Amino acid sequence: MNSTWIDLSYLVVIVLFIFGLKGLTHPRSAVRGNMLGSLAMFLAVVVTLFATEQFDWTLIVIGIAIGTVAGCYLAYTIQMTAMPQLVALFNGFGGLASVLVAGAYLMIVVDDSPQASVLIATAVSGLIGAVTFTGSIIAFAKLQGLKFIKDIRFSGQKLLNLGLFLAGLFFAFLVFKQPEHAIFYYWLMVAFSLGLGIFLVISIGGADMPVVIALLNSYSGLAAAATGFVLENNLLIVAGSLVGASGLILTQIMCVAMNRSLGNVLFGKLQPTGGDGPDAAVVYANVKSTSADEVAMMLEVASRVVIVPGYGMAVAQAQHAVSDLSDYLTEHDVTVEFGIHPVAGRMPGHMNVLLAEADIPYEQLKEMDIINPTFEQTDVVIVVGANDVVNPDAQNDPNSPISGMPILEVHKARTVVVIKRSLSPGFAGVPNPLFAADNSLMLFADGREAVVDILAALREG
Amino acid sequence: MNSTWIDLSYLVVIVLFIFGLKGLTHPRSAVRGNMLGSLAMFLAVVVTLFATEQFDWTLIVIGIAIGTVAGCYLAYTIQMTAMPQLVALFNGFGGLASVLVAGAYLMIVVDDSPQASVLIATAVSGLIGAVTFTGSIIAFAKLQGLKFIKDIRFSGQKLLNLGLFLAGLFFAFLVFKQPEHAIFYYWLMVAFSLGLGIFLVISIGGADMPVVIALLNSYSGLAAAATGFVLENNLLIVAGSLVGASGLILTQIMCVAMNRSLGNVLFGKLQPTGGDGPDAAVVYANVKSTSADEVAMMLEVASRVVIVPGYGMAVAQAQHAVSDLSDYLTEHDVTVEFGIHPVAGRMPGHMNVLLAEADIPYEQLKEMDIINPTFEQTDVVIVVGANDVVNPDAQNDPNSPISGMPILEVHKARTVVVIKRSLSPGFAGVPNPLFAADNSLMLFADGREAVVDILAALREG
Amino acid sequence: MNLSQILILAKETQATESMTNAAGSGSHLILLITVFVLAVFIGFEIITKIPPTLHTPLMSGSNAISGITLVGALLTALAGEPFLVRIFGTLAIILATMNVVGGFLVTHRMLGMFRKKG
Amino acid sequence: MNLSQILILAKETQATESMTNAAGSGSHLILLITVFVLAVFIGFEIITKIPPTLHTPLMSGSNAISGITLVGALLTALAGEPFLVRIFGTLAIILATMNVVGGFLVTHRMLGMFRKKG
Ligand SMILES: NC(=O)c1ccc[n+]([C@@H]2O[C@H](COP(=O)([O-])OP(=O)(O)OC[C@H]3O[C@@H](n4cnc5c(N)ncnc54)[C@H](OP(=O)(O)O)[C@@H]3O)[C@@H](O)[C@H]2O)c1
Ligand SMILES: NC(=O)c1ccc[n+]([C@@H]2O[C@H](COP(=O)([O-])OP(=O)(O)OC[C@H]3O[C@@H](n4cnc5c(N)ncnc54)[C@H](OP(=O)(O)O)[C@@H]3O)[C@@H](O)[C@H]2O)c1
């Protein structure tokens, strides 16, 4: 195949990727956008394969076959709640692929005194790729709740990280400075970077993983872009930088929604409960609990109900039960809306995905800024497994670790029913005065069971 | 200066241009955006000059000096109403510059058997540049109302245009095909393209000029981008394509707002009045006229007033008078808002610029979609020199030439006062049944004088 | 062949030499960097328009795109004579293919949920 | 020096040759075209965000940017020995400078009107 045609095809692929991403800007065009993206990728692979006339394709075909089967298997068997760890896993694979490609390319060109820029790009690609790989794997293990991985923290950890980073940089520099030993230094650099990825992520709390994953996603894009500089291939550069930008912006959005800086997520710790924060025992002195029957009675006389889902709904897989409840209420002339906090759950847009899975109409989902002014006119708010995103301390207590985080102001409603299993704290580890408020009632139960019980009580009564 | 540094500086310039353009997306950052853009241009010029160590700068300095003085003079003496023609003029200059640069470059490289792509780019740059030049000059002359330019239409005009275009293309092809005579063919091609620019624009009605100017603006960007391909300079390519995209989108926006296709603007004619449209005499049978005093009395008892400016306000330079009236009414507890139609006037955003010149607060300017639902609660609408944009036939009469154009629905207000000098039609040349509606009153006068009179009457009364 | 090469032919005239100097984008590398910078801008412009509802699909979808390393892996596997190069290349192909195929499929699954109600 | 040139040195191995073939962006021209395409995308993304109020300043401002031909004119004027080339170059400089200076200034004047009330 003529090289000009390859170049032009790659340009077409670039354009398709951009249109694919543009498709994702609207729910209506998102499916098409994603298909455009995969079409583009397919085209890129086909063009690349046809670029070489005679070659032993066995290994390549085997590789693609294995990858496809494994990818399909993972994509179709995964639970929707396990999405974060799956993304992390894929991400890690991408990173490792970058490491291998850059390493292999180095072997090919090292004897032909490659250009400085190529050597630098190779080192960058290997460094970022390696950090992405181990970082993502650790993130995966944490989210999957694998037992052998705990939040490991020890003094001097930051120093260790710094040391690993500097060592990685140093050998990257040697790759470029002493090209005759480039291969040796390259793998040494990779080794240190692998270590860096582990120790960077291992100390970060499991609940902060989504931010880490978005950031690593950005890294894997940058690694691909760096590989593009290695191969002087503009397709890799463009696709990689699109992903790099996307990951950075998502990271940024999550940090803003949690009112924390990226540095704080990566290196800081949240204050442990009871430190100088309020004491849980004091806060929870006046908690009133309720039953499914009682909640059903309240709902029967309500005219406006808002449901606020949180991470607990995902854990309990309560979305279908919630959807049934919402349908029942709507049929009985109750206005039902959902209040969606941007960081409810553990992924940006987590609640939207779950509720969409349960067929809840798009129009009923309201963003924070839209729903907040309506709580004062709301008869009953049902909080299903949310905690931090409805904690009024974020507004009232300037010393709270989550101070400044925007919240759903459910405490302004006439009655708030909170469904959760205990008084244990959410991700941020702080007590929630909402649970003891005068207008609050706790329904201690698993999210799904509680909602099913309420619905049963409604149907009976 | 080292070539790498030049390249990097150009990259910085590119980034500055993009941030400059991004600045224009918000009124608050627009001034800074424009400054960033000019800073970028300055940097580009300085870097380019310092790229060569020893050279006779006399001509260059003279050229820049003359250009700067002339540019400043034009920019500071122009009336705000004459903005369209000034943009057209500058546009033409840019186009001619592209023609000259490509021509000169051809002379430099022609003996060294230049690459095909360079020859093609040169021809494209010359062709587009030449069309932009004469097209813009004609547009300028029309808008300036120069006597010797009329809407010239003759049968076979489309054929002539096609012929000129094909001839231009043919010689462009020869530039590339017979490089040994490239220079000769180049200028021949330019000659035909100059002709094409003239005859393309000369038949288009003066009122359609803004669309033409936006389109030519896009062309001048494309010409610059083509020059970039000639010189293999990515700065010119990026800056040129930014402008190309911008012009195309503006063209598109204007066409949509007028509910016409670009082809119709460029080649079609609006139906002449009286053809199969309604007859003016019939439409205007029941027109009621009013006086400034009467309008003042109505305003005294009004609680909500909307002012709808149009091209006539620009002609009469009535914006300051309108601003005074609005201030007076606001001080006397009348709610005053302005209804801004996207194609009121003769430039996109024309009314916004004029009203901003007269210090009318941004918040009082409402776009069409926002203001339309409020007309039913409006006591008095004052239409100042607008016509087509308030013509209800666009909604009611499917045979009207402006049928389908979205309008400001002033006819739904309790009373409509229309200030214009006569019953003569606006740009589209169709009668306006609004003027004869039961709730309409005509105030026949120059826009500025009428508003001044109303204000005087208010102050007295 | 690029400008600098053409102009080497025309080295006689001092004039064109100064031009080589300043024509910009003389080097391949700077063009690649330009492409990178422009793509980052496009990414930022587009991503900031994506509504929160679509953030999770965006995350997995863009993750799939980052599997573009697959193209690099193919190029390497195709190019590599040394045994190790082929092994690395094939491994990279497997990993990158999983990233690509899995990423796009899982995004499709997720988006399917949004569409059902439509 | 770019990939193709490096790889010419390594022509011995059939392997690397196939790589030259497929590495993409082998040619300068395709990179320039890529830059063009990406810039058009950026233009579209940004311009569609600009509110109608700012359309007239946008028109004159972007018009000023199109005066970037000035850089081309300078390069030509600096490069040109033949008399005609210098004349053309200087003329182009005058015209493009007017476009640039006038365009930015008039935009500034217009925007100043918006700011006053702020
Ligand atoms: N979405 C994102 O992108 C993202 C990213 C990073 C961090 N975060 C953080 O994650 C938090 C999200 O807030 P959130 O309010 O959604 O969750 P949360 O504050 O983590 O609280 C979740 C609550 O759900 C309850 N729960 C767990 N399993 C349950 C079950 N089976 N049935 C019923 N309840 C159950 C838990 O209480 P019990 O154990 O008593 O039942 C817990 O208090 C925020 O602090 C946010 O900053 C979010
Ligand atoms: N804005 C754009 O970007 C753009 C671009 C292309 C085309 N257009 C077209 O331009 C038209 C704009 O509509 P429009 O309603 O603003 O204007 P219009 O329909 O052109 O009507 C302007 C009216 O102003 C009156 N007028 C002129 N001088 C006056 C003066 N000194 N004092 C008072 N009145 C005066 C004229 O009537 P008298 O002569 O009786 O006074 C005329 O009827 C639309 O048809 C649109 O499609 C706009």
Coordinates of N, CA, C and O in Angstrom, one line a residue, chain B residues 340-428:
Chain B
I340 N -33.8 41.9 20.8 CA -32.7 41.9 19.8 C -32.9 40.7 18.9 O -32.8 39.6 19.3
H341 N -33.2 41.0 17.6 CA -33.3 40.0 16.6 C -31.9 39.7 16.1 O -31.1 40.6 15.9
P342 N -31.6 38.4 15.8 CA -30.2 38.1 15.4 C -29.8 38.8 14.1 O -28.6 39.1 13.9
V343 N -30.7 39.0 13.2 CA -30.3 39.7 12.0 C -30.9 41.1 11.8 O -31.0 41.6 10.7
A344 N -31.3 41.7 12.9 CA -31.7 43.1 12.9 C -30.4 43.9 12.4 O -29.3 43.6 12.9
G345 N -30.7 44.9 11.6 CA -29.5 45.7 11.2 C -28.9 45.0 10.0 O -29.5 44.2 9.2
R346 N -27.6 45.2 9.8 CA -26.9 44.7 8.6 C -25.7 43.8 8.9 O -25.0 43.4 8.0
M347 N -25.4 43.6 10.2 CA -24.3 42.7 10.6 C -24.8 41.9 11.7 O -25.6 42.3 12.5
P348 N -24.2 40.7 11.9 CA -24.6 39.9 13.0 C -24.2 40.6 14.3 O -23.1 41.1 14.4
G349 N -25.1 40.8 15.2 CA -24.8 41.5 16.5 C -24.7 43.0 16.3 O -24.3 43.7 17.2
H350 N -25.2 43.5 15.2 CA -25.2 45.0 14.9 C -25.8 45.8 16.0 O -25.3 46.8 16.4
M351 N -27.1 45.4 16.4 CA -27.8 46.1 17.4 C -27.1 46.1 18.7 O -27.0 47.1 19.4
N352 N -26.5 45.0 19.1 CA -25.8 44.9 20.3 C -24.6 45.9 20.4 O -24.4 46.6 21.4
V353 N -23.9 46.0 19.3 CA -22.8 47.0 19.2 C -23.3 48.4 19.4 O -22.8 49.2 20.2
L354 N -24.4 48.8 18.7 CA -24.9 50.1 18.7 C -25.4 50.4 20.1 O -25.1 51.5 20.7
L355 N -26.2 49.5 20.7 CA -26.8 49.8 22.0 C -25.7 49.8 23.1 O -25.8 50.6 24.0
A356 N -24.6 49.0 22.9 CA -23.5 49.1 23.9 C -22.8 50.4 23.7 O -22.4 51.0 24.8
E357 N -22.7 50.9 22.5 CA -22.1 52.2 22.3 C -22.9 53.3 23.1 O -22.3 54.2 23.7
A358 N -24.2 53.1 23.3 CA -25.0 54.1 24.0 C -25.1 53.7 25.4 O -26.1 54.2 26.1
D359 N -24.3 52.8 25.9 CA -24.2 52.5 27.4 C -25.5 51.8 27.9 O -25.8 52.0 29.1
I360 N -26.2 51.1 27.1 CA -27.3 50.4 27.6 C -26.9 49.1 28.3 O -26.1 48.4 27.7
P361 N -27.3 48.9 29.5 CA -26.7 47.7 30.3 C -27.1 46.4 29.5 O -28.1 46.2 29.0
Y362 N -26.1 45.6 29.6 CA -26.1 44.2 28.9 C -27.4 43.5 29.3 O -28.0 42.8 28.5
E363 N -27.8 43.6 30.6 CA -28.9 42.7 31.1 C -30.2 43.1 30.5 O -31.2 42.3 30.5
Q364 N -30.3 44.4 30.0 CA -31.6 44.8 29.4 C -31.7 44.2 28.0 O -32.8 44.2 27.4
L365 N -30.7 43.8 27.3 CA -30.8 43.2 26.0 C -31.2 41.8 26.0 O -30.5 41.0 26.6
K366 N -32.4 41.5 25.4 CA -32.9 40.1 25.4 C -32.9 39.5 24.0 O -33.3 40.2 23.1
E367 N -32.4 38.3 23.9 CA -32.5 37.6 22.6 C -33.9 37.2 22.3 O -34.8 37.2 23.1
M368 N -34.1 37.0 21.0 CA -35.4 36.7 20.5 C -36.2 35.6 21.3 O -37.4 35.8 21.7
D369 N -35.6 34.5 21.5 CA -36.3 33.4 22.2 C -36.7 33.7 23.6 O -37.7 33.2 24.1
I370 N -35.9 34.6 24.2 CA -36.2 35.0 25.6 C -37.4 36.0 25.6 O -38.3 35.9 26.5
I371 N -37.4 37.0 24.7 CA -38.3 38.1 24.8 C -39.7 37.7 24.2 O -40.7 38.2 24.6
N372 N -39.7 36.8 23.2 CA -41.0 36.5 22.5 C -42.1 36.1 23.5 O -43.2 36.6 23.3
P373 N -41.9 35.2 24.5 CA -43.0 34.8 25.3 C -43.5 36.0 26.2 O -44.6 35.9 26.8
T374 N -42.8 37.1 26.3 CA -43.2 38.2 27.2 C -44.0 39.2 26.5 O -44.5 40.1 27.2
F375 N -44.2 39.2 25.2 CA -44.9 40.3 24.5 C -46.3 40.4 25.0 O -46.9 41.5 25.0
E376 N -46.9 39.3 25.3 CA -48.3 39.3 25.7 C -48.5 40.1 27.0 O -49.6 40.7 27.2
Q377 N -47.5 40.2 27.8 CA -47.6 41.0 29.0 C -47.0 42.4 28.9 O -46.7 43.1 29.8
T378 N -46.8 42.8 27.6 CA -46.1 44.1 27.4 C -47.1 45.1 27.0 O -48.0 44.9 26.2
D379 N -47.0 46.3 27.7 CA -48.0 47.3 27.4 C -47.7 48.0 26.1 O -48.6 48.2 25.3
V380 N -46.5 48.5 25.9 CA -46.1 49.2 24.7 C -44.8 48.7 24.1 O -43.8 48.5 24.9
V381 N -44.8 48.3 22.8 CA -43.6 48.0 22.1 C -43.3 49.2 21.2 O -44.1 49.7 20.5
I382 N -42.0 49.7 21.3 CA -41.6 50.8 20.4 C -40.6 50.2 19.4 O -39.5 49.7 19.8
V383 N -41.0 50.1 18.2 CA -40.2 49.6 17.1 C -39.5 50.8 16.5 O -40.1 51.6 15.9
V384 N -38.1 50.8 16.6 CA -37.4 51.9 16.1 C -36.6 51.5 14.8 O -35.6 50.9 14.9
G385 N -37.2 51.8 13.7 CA -36.5 51.5 12.4 C -36.3 50.0 12.1 O -35.5 49.7 11.3
A386 N -37.2 49.1 12.7 CA -37.1 47.7 12.3 C -38.3 47.5 11.4 O -39.3 48.2 11.5
N387 N -38.2 46.5 10.5 CA -39.3 46.2 9.6 C -39.4 44.7 9.4 O -40.3 44.1 10.0
D388 N -38.5 44.1 8.7 CA -38.6 42.7 8.4 C -38.6 41.8 9.6 O -39.3 40.8 9.7
V389 N -37.8 42.2 10.6 CA -37.7 41.3 11.7 C -39.0 41.3 12.6 O -39.0 40.6 13.6
V390 N -39.9 42.2 12.3 CA -41.2 42.2 13.1 C -42.4 41.9 12.1 O -43.5 42.3 12.4
N391 N -42.1 41.3 11.0 CA -43.2 41.2 10.0 C -43.9 39.8 10.2 O -43.4 38.8 10.0
P392 N -45.2 39.9 10.7 CA -45.9 38.7 11.1 C -46.1 37.7 9.9 O -46.4 36.6 10.0
D393 N -46.0 38.3 8.6 CA -46.2 37.4 7.5 C -45.2 36.3 7.4 O -45.5 35.3 6.8
A394 N -44.0 36.5 8.0 CA -43.0 35.4 8.0 C -43.6 34.2 8.7 O -43.2 33.1 8.3
Q395 N -44.6 34.4 9.6 CA -45.2 33.3 10.3 C -46.5 32.9 9.6 O -46.8 31.7 9.6
N396 N -47.2 33.9 9.1 CA -48.6 33.6 8.7 C -48.8 33.3 7.2 O -49.7 32.6 6.8
D397 N -47.9 33.9 6.3 CA -48.1 33.7 4.9 C -47.0 32.8 4.3 O -45.9 33.3 4.1
P398 N -47.4 31.6 4.0 CA -46.4 30.7 3.5 C -45.8 31.1 2.1 O -44.7 30.6 1.7
N399 N -46.5 32.0 1.4 CA -45.9 32.5 0.1 C -45.0 33.7 0.2 O -44.4 34.1 -0.7
S400 N -44.9 34.2 1.4 CA -44.1 35.4 1.6 C -42.6 35.0 1.3 O -42.2 33.9 1.7
P401 N -41.8 36.0 0.7 CA -40.4 35.7 0.5 C -39.7 35.4 1.8 O -38.6 34.8 1.8
I402 N -40.2 36.0 2.9 CA -39.4 35.8 4.1 C -40.1 34.7 5.0 O -39.8 34.6 6.2
S403 N -41.0 34.0 4.4 CA -41.7 33.0 5.1 C -40.7 32.0 5.8 O -39.8 31.5 5.2
G404 N -41.0 31.8 7.1 CA -40.1 30.9 7.8 C -39.1 31.6 8.6 O -38.5 31.0 9.5
M405 N -38.8 32.8 8.3 CA -37.8 33.5 9.1 C -38.4 33.8 10.5 O -39.5 34.2 10.6
P406 N -37.6 33.4 11.5 CA -38.1 33.7 12.9 C -38.2 35.1 13.1 O -37.4 35.9 12.7
I407 N -39.3 35.6 13.8 CA -39.5 37.0 14.0 C -39.7 37.3 15.5 O -40.0 36.5 16.3
L408 N -39.6 38.6 15.8 CA -40.0 39.1 17.1 C -41.5 39.3 17.1 O -42.0 40.1 16.3
E409 N -42.2 38.7 18.0 CA -43.7 38.7 17.8 C -44.3 39.9 18.5 O -45.2 39.7 19.4
V410 N -43.9 41.1 18.1 CA -44.4 42.3 18.7 C -45.9 42.5 18.6 O -46.5 43.1 19.4
H411 N -46.5 41.9 17.5 CA -47.9 42.1 17.3 C -48.8 41.5 18.4 O -49.9 41.8 18.5
K412 N -48.1 40.7 19.3 CA -48.9 40.2 20.5 C -49.0 41.2 21.6 O -49.7 40.9 22.6
A413 N -48.3 42.3 21.6 CA -48.3 43.2 22.7 C -49.6 44.0 22.6 O -50.3 44.0 21.7
R414 N -49.8 44.7 23.8 CA -51.1 45.5 23.8 C -51.1 46.6 22.8 O -52.0 46.8 22.0
T415 N -50.0 47.4 22.7 CA -49.9 48.5 21.7 C -48.5 48.4 21.1 O -47.5 48.2 21.8
V416 N -48.4 48.6 19.8 CA -47.2 48.7 19.1 C -47.0 50.0 18.4 O -47.9 50.5 17.7
V417 N -45.9 50.7 18.7 CA -45.6 52.0 18.1 C -44.5 51.8 17.1 O -43.4 51.3 17.6
V418 N -44.7 52.0 15.8 CA -43.6 51.8 14.8 C -43.1 53.1 14.4 O -43.8 53.9 13.8
I419 N -41.8 53.4 14.6 CA -41.2 54.6 14.2 C -40.4 54.4 12.9 O -39.4 53.6 12.9
K420 N -40.8 54.9 11.8 CA -40.1 54.9 10.6 C -40.5 56.1 9.7 O -41.5 56.8 10.1
R421 N -39.8 56.4 8.6 CA -40.1 57.6 7.9 C -41.3 57.5 7.0 O -41.9 58.5 6.6
S422 N -41.6 56.3 6.5 CA -42.7 56.2 5.5 C -43.2 54.7 5.6 O -42.8 54.0 6.5
L423 N -44.0 54.4 4.7 CA -44.5 53.0 4.6 C -43.6 52.1 3.7 O -43.9 51.0 3.4
S424 N -42.5 52.7 3.3 CA -41.6 51.9 2.4 C -41.1 50.7 3.0 O -40.9 50.6 4.2
P425 N -40.9 49.6 2.2 CA -40.5 48.3 2.8 C -39.0 48.3 3.3 O -38.3 49.2 3.0
G426 N -38.7 47.3 4.0 CA -37.3 47.1 4.5 C -36.5 46.3 3.5 O -36.9 46.3 2.3
F427 N -35.5 45.7 3.9 CA -34.6 45.0 3.1 C -35.2 44.0 2.2 O -34.9 43.9 1.0
A428 N -36.2 43.2 2.7 CA -36.8 42.1 1.9 C -37.7 42.6 0.9 O -38.2 41.9 0.0

